[in-house]
Short mmCIF file of C-alpha atoms in Angstrom, two decimals:
data_model
loop_
_atom_site.label_atom_id
_atom_site.label_comp_id
_atom_site.label_asym_id
_atom_site.label_seq_id
_atom_site.Cartn_x
_atom_site.Cartn_y
_atom_site.Cartn_z
CA MET A 1 -0.21 0.11 0.01
CA ASP A 2 2.89 2.35 1.01
CA ILE A 3 4.53 1.88 -2.91
CA PHE A 4 0.44 2.55 -4.42
CA PHE A 5 0.63 5.98 -2.09
CA TYR A 6 4.01 7.21 -3.63
CA ILE A 7 3.39 6.22 -6.63
CA CYS A 8 -0.24 8.27 -6.47
CA LEU A 9 2.02 11.28 -5.06
CA PHE A 10 4.19 11.39 -8.08
CA THR A 11 1.04 11.39 -10.77
CA TYR A 12 -0.35 13.82 -8.59
CA GLY A 13 2.64 15.91 -8.55
CA LEU A 14 3.52 15.52 -12.31
CA LEU A 15 -0.36 16.76 -12.98
CA PHE A 16 0.56 20.03 -10.51
CA GLY A 17 4.01 20.31 -12.23
CA SER A 18 2.36 20.66 -15.22
CA PHE A 19 -0.47 23.15 -13.84
CA SER A 20 2.70 25.13 -12.07
CA SER A 21 3.93 25.73 -15.75
CA VAL A 22 0.39 27.41 -17.38
CA ILE A 23 0.46 29.51 -13.65
CA ILE A 24 4.44 30.69 -14.06
CA HIS A 25 3.61 32.21 -17.63
CA ARG A 26 0.28 33.48 -16.48
CA LEU A 27 1.70 35.06 -13.72
CA LYS A 28 4.36 36.69 -15.98
CA SER A 29 2.51 37.64 -18.91
CA ASN A 30 -0.59 39.04 -16.52
CA GLU A 31 -3.00 36.95 -18.31
CA LYS A 32 -6.54 36.71 -16.91
CA GLY A 33 -7.82 33.61 -15.27
CA ILE A 34 -4.88 32.12 -13.66
CA CYS A 35 -6.28 29.54 -12.34
CA SER A 36 -9.23 28.91 -15.27
CA GLY A 37 -9.49 28.92 -19.13
CA ARG A 38 -7.87 26.71 -21.95
CA SER A 39 -4.13 26.13 -22.02
CA HIS A 40 -2.67 27.40 -25.32
CA CYS A 41 0.40 27.23 -27.09
CA PRO A 42 2.43 30.84 -26.13
CA LYS A 43 3.73 30.71 -29.94
CA CYS A 44 1.31 30.13 -32.19
CA ASN A 45 -1.75 30.61 -29.61
CA THR A 46 -3.26 27.05 -30.70
CA THR A 47 -5.93 25.58 -27.65
CA LEU A 48 -3.84 22.30 -26.52
CA LYS A 49 -6.16 19.41 -26.51
CA PHE A 50 -6.23 17.29 -23.55
CA TYR A 51 -3.53 14.41 -25.17
CA ASP A 52 -1.51 18.04 -25.58
CA LEU A 53 -1.00 18.15 -21.74
CA ILE A 54 -0.05 15.01 -20.32
CA PRO A 55 2.79 15.28 -18.24
CA ILE A 56 5.98 14.25 -19.51
CA PHE A 57 4.39 12.10 -22.18
CA SER A 58 3.42 14.40 -24.51
CA TRP A 59 6.44 16.37 -24.80
CA LEU A 60 8.03 12.73 -25.91
CA SER A 61 5.21 12.06 -28.40
CA THR A 62 5.62 15.51 -29.72
CA GLY A 63 9.77 15.10 -29.98
CA GLY A 64 9.71 18.40 -27.59
CA LYS A 65 7.95 20.08 -30.06
CA CYS A 66 4.54 21.93 -30.14
CA ARG A 67 2.39 19.71 -32.08
CA TYR A 68 0.78 22.42 -34.46
CA CYS A 69 3.71 25.07 -34.98
CA LYS A 70 6.75 22.70 -33.91
CA GLU A 71 8.47 25.41 -32.01
CA LYS A 72 10.60 23.96 -29.74
CA ILE A 73 9.58 23.38 -26.16
CA PRO A 74 12.43 23.93 -23.91
CA TYR A 75 13.67 21.18 -21.67
CA ILE A 76 12.59 22.93 -18.05
CA TYR A 77 9.12 21.89 -18.22
CA PRO A 78 9.32 18.34 -18.43
CA ILE A 79 11.86 19.06 -15.46
CA LEU A 80 9.35 20.75 -13.88
CA GLU A 81 6.67 17.92 -14.20
CA LEU A 82 9.74 15.46 -12.46
CA SER A 83 10.63 17.63 -10.08
CA THR A 84 7.31 18.25 -8.74
CA GLY A 85 6.18 14.68 -8.96
CA THR A 86 9.68 13.46 -7.14
CA LEU A 87 8.88 16.07 -4.31
CA PHE A 88 5.30 15.13 -3.94
CA SER A 89 6.72 11.78 -3.69
CA LEU A 90 9.62 12.59 -0.92
CA VAL A 91 6.76 14.79 1.04
CA GLY A 92 5.01 11.33 1.70
CA ILE A 93 8.31 9.25 2.03
CA PHE A 94 9.89 11.65 4.89
CA LEU A 95 7.24 13.80 6.31
CA ILE A 96 4.38 11.76 6.62
CA ASP A 97 2.50 8.51 8.01
CA VAL A 98 0.87 6.39 5.63
CA ASN A 99 -0.27 4.27 8.12
CA LEU A 100 -2.37 7.05 9.38
CA ILE A 101 -3.24 8.53 6.47
CA PHE A 102 -5.31 5.15 5.52
CA SER A 103 -6.78 4.82 8.43
CA GLY A 104 -8.49 8.17 7.92
CA ASN A 105 -6.62 10.25 10.75
CA ILE A 106 -7.56 13.68 9.83
CA SER A 107 -4.63 15.46 11.25
CA GLU A 108 -2.30 13.36 8.76
CA ILE A 109 -4.45 13.88 6.00
CA ILE A 110 -4.18 18.07 7.15
CA ARG A 111 -0.54 17.77 7.09
CA LEU A 112 -0.09 16.05 4.05
CA ILE A 113 -2.39 18.76 2.49
CA PHE A 114 -0.17 21.62 4.44
CA TRP A 115 2.90 20.00 3.18
CA LEU A 116 2.02 19.67 -0.38
CA SER A 117 0.99 23.08 -0.68
CA ILE A 118 4.03 24.51 0.57
CA SER A 119 5.81 21.92 -2.23
CA PHE A 120 3.65 23.23 -4.62
CA ILE A 121 4.36 27.01 -3.90
CA THR A 122 8.54 26.39 -3.62
CA ILE A 123 7.99 24.43 -7.06
CA LEU A 124 6.81 27.82 -8.52
CA TYR A 125 9.21 29.72 -7.07
CA ILE A 126 11.90 28.14 -8.11
CA PHE A 127 11.20 27.79 -11.59
CA TYR A 128 9.80 31.40 -11.92
CA ASP A 129 13.13 32.55 -10.79
CA ILE A 130 14.76 30.05 -13.03
CA LEU A 131 12.90 31.45 -15.99
CA PHE A 132 12.50 35.20 -15.59
CA LEU A 133 15.45 35.86 -12.64
CA GLU A 134 12.78 37.18 -10.29
CA ILE A 135 10.49 36.40 -7.72
CA HIS A 136 6.89 36.94 -7.96
CA GLU A 137 4.98 39.00 -5.33
CA GLY A 138 1.57 36.74 -5.27
CA ILE A 139 3.04 33.12 -5.19
CA MET A 140 5.51 34.53 -2.00
CA LEU A 141 2.62 36.24 -0.18
CA SER A 142 0.82 32.78 -0.83
CA GLY A 143 3.66 30.88 0.57
CA VAL A 144 4.05 33.45 3.72
CA ILE A 145 0.06 33.02 4.50
CA ILE A 146 0.26 29.22 4.38
CA SER A 147 3.06 29.22 6.63
CA ILE A 148 1.25 31.67 9.04
CA LEU A 149 -2.05 29.73 9.06
CA GLY A 150 0.37 26.33 9.56
CA LEU A 151 1.94 28.05 12.69
CA ILE A 152 -1.78 29.22 13.87
CA SER A 153 -2.48 25.36 13.72
CA ASN A 154 0.52 24.47 15.43
CA ASP A 155 -0.30 26.48 18.30
CA LEU A 156 -4.23 25.79 18.63
CA PHE A 157 -5.48 23.02 16.74
CA ILE A 158 -3.45 20.51 15.11
CA ASN A 159 0.33 20.32 15.45
CA ILE A 160 1.08 20.04 11.44
CA ILE A 161 4.83 21.14 11.85
CA PRO A 162 6.30 19.23 14.29
CA HIS A 163 9.89 20.64 14.78
CA ILE A 164 8.29 24.07 15.48
CA GLY A 165 6.89 24.13 19.02
CA ASN A 166 3.96 22.33 20.89
CA THR A 167 0.65 22.95 21.25
CA ILE A 168 0.24 24.56 24.21
CA ASN A 169 -3.44 25.82 26.17
CA ASN A 170 -2.25 29.51 27.07
CA ASN A 171 -4.57 30.91 24.25
CA ILE A 172 -4.24 34.36 25.61
CA THR A 173 -0.46 34.26 25.34
CA VAL A 174 -0.85 32.32 21.65
CA PHE A 175 -3.32 35.08 20.24
CA ILE A 176 -0.53 38.00 21.36
CA SER A 177 1.78 35.93 19.71
CA ILE A 178 -0.46 35.64 16.60
CA ILE A 179 -1.03 39.52 16.79
CA PHE A 180 2.40 40.55 17.71
CA THR A 181 3.70 38.24 14.45
CA ILE A 182 1.32 39.18 12.10
CA ILE A 183 2.26 42.81 12.42
CA SER A 184 5.89 42.56 12.57
CA ILE A 185 5.65 40.90 9.11
CA GLY A 186 3.48 43.63 7.67
CA PHE A 187 6.43 46.45 8.77
CA LEU A 188 8.65 44.27 6.90
CA TYR A 189 6.58 43.96 4.03
CA LEU A 190 6.64 47.81 4.21
CA ILE A 191 10.46 47.49 4.18
CA MET A 192 10.84 45.22 1.24
CA LEU A 193 7.99 47.66 -0.89
CA LYS A 194 10.93 50.30 -0.35
CA GLU A 195 8.51 52.53 0.71
CA LEU A 196 10.78 53.78 3.79
CA ASP A 197 13.61 55.93 4.19
CA ILE A 198 16.73 53.20 5.43
CA LYS A 199 16.06 54.98 9.01
CA TYR A 200 13.11 54.07 9.36
CA ASP A 201 13.75 50.84 8.17
CA ILE A 202 16.37 50.46 11.04
CA LEU A 203 13.76 51.79 13.50
CA ILE A 204 11.17 48.92 12.51
CA ILE A 205 14.04 46.33 12.82
CA LEU A 206 14.99 47.65 16.20
CA SER A 207 11.42 47.61 17.62
CA ILE A 208 10.90 44.06 16.51
CA ILE A 209 14.17 43.17 18.34
CA THR A 210 12.59 44.91 21.60
CA GLY A 211 9.10 43.12 21.19
CA LEU A 212 11.21 39.69 20.94
CA ILE A 213 13.28 40.73 24.10
CA ALA A 214 9.96 41.62 25.69
CA PHE A 215 8.61 37.94 25.07
CA LYS A 216 11.98 36.76 26.84
CA TYR A 217 11.87 39.36 29.58
CA PHE A 218 8.09 38.02 30.79
CA GLY A 219 9.13 35.01 30.65
CA ILE A 220 7.79 33.15 27.21
CA ASN A 221 10.03 30.52 25.87
CA LEU A 222 10.67 31.38 22.03
CA SER A 223 11.14 28.15 21.16
CA SER A 224 7.56 26.52 22.75
CA ILE A 225 5.39 28.90 21.35
CA SER A 226 4.80 27.89 17.27
CA ILE A 227 4.39 30.75 15.54
CA ILE A 228 7.02 32.87 17.73
CA ASN A 229 9.59 30.34 17.19
CA GLY A 230 8.71 30.78 13.24
CA PHE A 231 8.89 34.22 12.97
CA THR A 232 12.34 34.54 15.16
CA ALA A 233 13.79 32.23 12.84
CA ALA A 234 12.38 34.27 9.99
CA PHE A 235 13.36 38.09 11.23
CA ALA A 236 16.53 36.52 11.94
CA ILE A 237 17.17 35.14 8.08
CA PHE A 238 15.33 38.64 7.28
CA VAL A 239 17.80 40.82 8.93
CA PHE A 240 20.75 38.65 7.91
CA PHE A 241 19.91 39.22 3.77
CA TYR A 242 18.56 42.57 4.60
CA LEU A 243 21.94 43.40 5.79
CA GLN A 244 23.94 41.52 2.67
CA ILE A 245 21.07 44.06 0.73
CA VAL A 246 22.53 46.93 2.14
CA LEU A 247 26.13 46.30 1.97
CA SER A 248 26.09 45.31 -1.61
CA ASN A 249 23.45 48.36 -2.38
CA GLY A 250 21.60 45.60 -4.12
CA LYS A 251 24.08 43.37 -5.90
CA ALA A 252 24.07 40.59 -3.21
CA LEU A 253 20.51 39.68 -3.06
CA GLY A 254 16.86 41.04 -4.39
CA GLY A 255 13.62 41.52 -2.25
CA GLY A 256 12.55 38.55 -3.77
CA ASP A 257 15.01 36.71 -1.84
CA LEU A 258 14.12 38.40 1.49
CA ARG A 259 10.78 37.10 0.92
CA ILE A 260 11.77 33.62 0.61
CA GLY A 261 13.62 33.94 3.79
CA ILE A 262 11.01 35.11 5.39
CA MET A 263 8.62 31.90 4.40
CA ILE A 264 11.88 29.53 5.26
CA GLY A 265 11.85 31.09 8.43
CA LEU A 266 8.82 30.40 9.51
CA LEU A 267 8.84 26.40 8.56
CA SER A 268 11.96 26.04 9.66
CA GLY A 269 12.09 27.62 12.90
CA ILE A 270 14.88 27.77 15.38
CA SER A 271 16.29 25.14 15.05
CA LEU A 272 16.30 24.52 11.43
CA SER A 273 17.29 27.87 9.97
CA PHE A 274 20.90 27.51 10.53
CA PRO A 275 21.12 24.46 8.54
CA ALA A 276 18.76 25.46 5.99
CA MET A 277 20.94 28.74 5.22
CA MET A 278 24.24 26.41 5.62
CA LEU A 279 22.51 24.19 2.67
CA THR A 280 21.63 26.96 0.57
CA TYR A 281 25.22 28.20 0.17
CA ILE A 282 26.53 24.77 -0.09
CA VAL A 283 24.30 23.83 -2.90
CA GLY A 284 24.64 27.76 -4.39
CA SER A 285 28.31 27.03 -4.41
CA ILE A 286 28.67 23.44 -6.06
CA ILE A 287 26.09 24.64 -8.38
CA SER A 288 27.75 27.93 -9.60
CA ILE A 289 30.67 25.87 -9.56
CA MET A 290 29.59 23.85 -12.21
CA ILE A 291 28.08 26.12 -14.04
CA ILE A 292 31.21 28.48 -14.47
CA THR A 293 32.93 25.16 -15.30
CA TYR A 294 30.71 24.04 -17.63
CA GLN A 295 30.71 27.41 -19.55
CA LYS A 296 34.19 28.00 -19.53
CA PHE A 297 35.77 24.67 -20.60
CA ILE A 298 32.67 22.98 -22.33
CA GLN A 299 30.99 25.64 -24.12
CA LYS A 300 34.47 27.92 -23.90
CA ASN A 301 32.61 31.06 -23.28
CA LYS A 302 34.50 34.08 -22.56
CA GLU A 303 32.08 35.85 -20.94
CA ILE A 304 30.69 33.89 -18.20
CA LEU A 305 27.20 34.29 -17.14
CA ASN A 306 27.71 36.37 -13.65
CA VAL A 307 23.70 36.15 -13.25
CA VAL A 308 22.26 33.53 -11.17
CA PRO A 309 19.27 33.20 -9.32
CA PHE A 310 19.45 32.56 -5.89
CA GLY A 311 15.84 31.57 -5.39
CA PRO A 312 16.58 28.19 -6.38
CA PHE A 313 19.36 27.76 -4.01
CA LEU A 314 17.29 29.17 -1.04
CA GLY A 315 14.18 26.74 -2.04
CA ILE A 316 16.16 23.59 -2.64
CA GLY A 317 18.35 24.11 1.00
CA PHE A 318 15.09 24.56 2.58
CA LEU A 319 13.81 21.37 0.99
CA LEU A 320 16.81 19.14 1.63
CA THR A 321 16.27 20.26 5.30
CA ILE A 322 12.57 19.63 5.91
CA LEU A 323 13.27 16.52 3.97
CA PHE A 324 16.01 15.26 6.42
CA GLN A 325 15.18 17.16 9.34
CA ASN A 326 15.36 14.22 11.67
CA HIS A 327 18.82 13.35 11.04
CA ILE A 328 19.95 16.84 10.99
CA LEU A 329 18.40 17.62 14.43
CA ASN A 330 20.30 13.99 15.53
CA ILE A 331 23.48 15.51 14.07
CA ILE A 332 22.71 18.82 16.17
CA GLU A 333 21.88 16.92 19.61
CA ILE A 334 24.98 14.84 19.13
CA TYR A 335 27.28 17.58 17.93
CA PHE A 336 26.08 20.79 19.62
#
């Protein structure tokens, strides 16, 4: 039954991967009906039939070309579909108890839906950044909102993010934490939208630090309340990225990376945020070296590509951390 479940997740992932390519291009082109309307070839505008939309197989059957105008379809699209299918399967393998799913456990079903949603959004921003070298605001806002809802559920209803805090009964403290987090993230978005002078950015950052210190002063363990745990990590990553942007005059990172950092921090929490960042830079270094080596020695380009999207590295580092969190937490416990 386990294998059947993973195959089902892989199949759903292929379908959602195909759907994600539609979303990505409609977001970029500002086309109406992002989740509705018939799919069409962007070159000849021919409405695609159902057999043109079968993940992987449609691409293979046409030799990687449009069936109607013969325009070449880039390899990135079947890679997108396979990546989503594989990721959905890995979520089932590493984050979900299959026996609880088949027994109809509501908490486990909600946990599955939550992590598949997070995985889908991660795939969206990774491939959007690869294709267009930017991060779409709508994708990241959806990710942040879903992450906050997951943390609220952790504190009040169902523990769907086990590595962050525990469900507690002190609802007043939780509600104060929720309000503080939502307001603070709102102010961080003001910084990201570049509506304020840098002195006000610094004032906001210092105010949030003061708020977190106040929680600690009143005896509230920042790691025991899920939403504060997640926000503390998100804020730390935000400040780390913000300093890089300021010091490099915007050349090192962009505003989209700040948004991804908030989402990663919310879901990684205090215990996993550092490993997530460490894996991000390790993955980024390895892939960047491979790209430079390929361009220099295989393609023999004199001009090396100097613009590499950082979003995919963030996404991959985050996914590796979440999927292998038990191994990472064991290593941290043993050596630190």
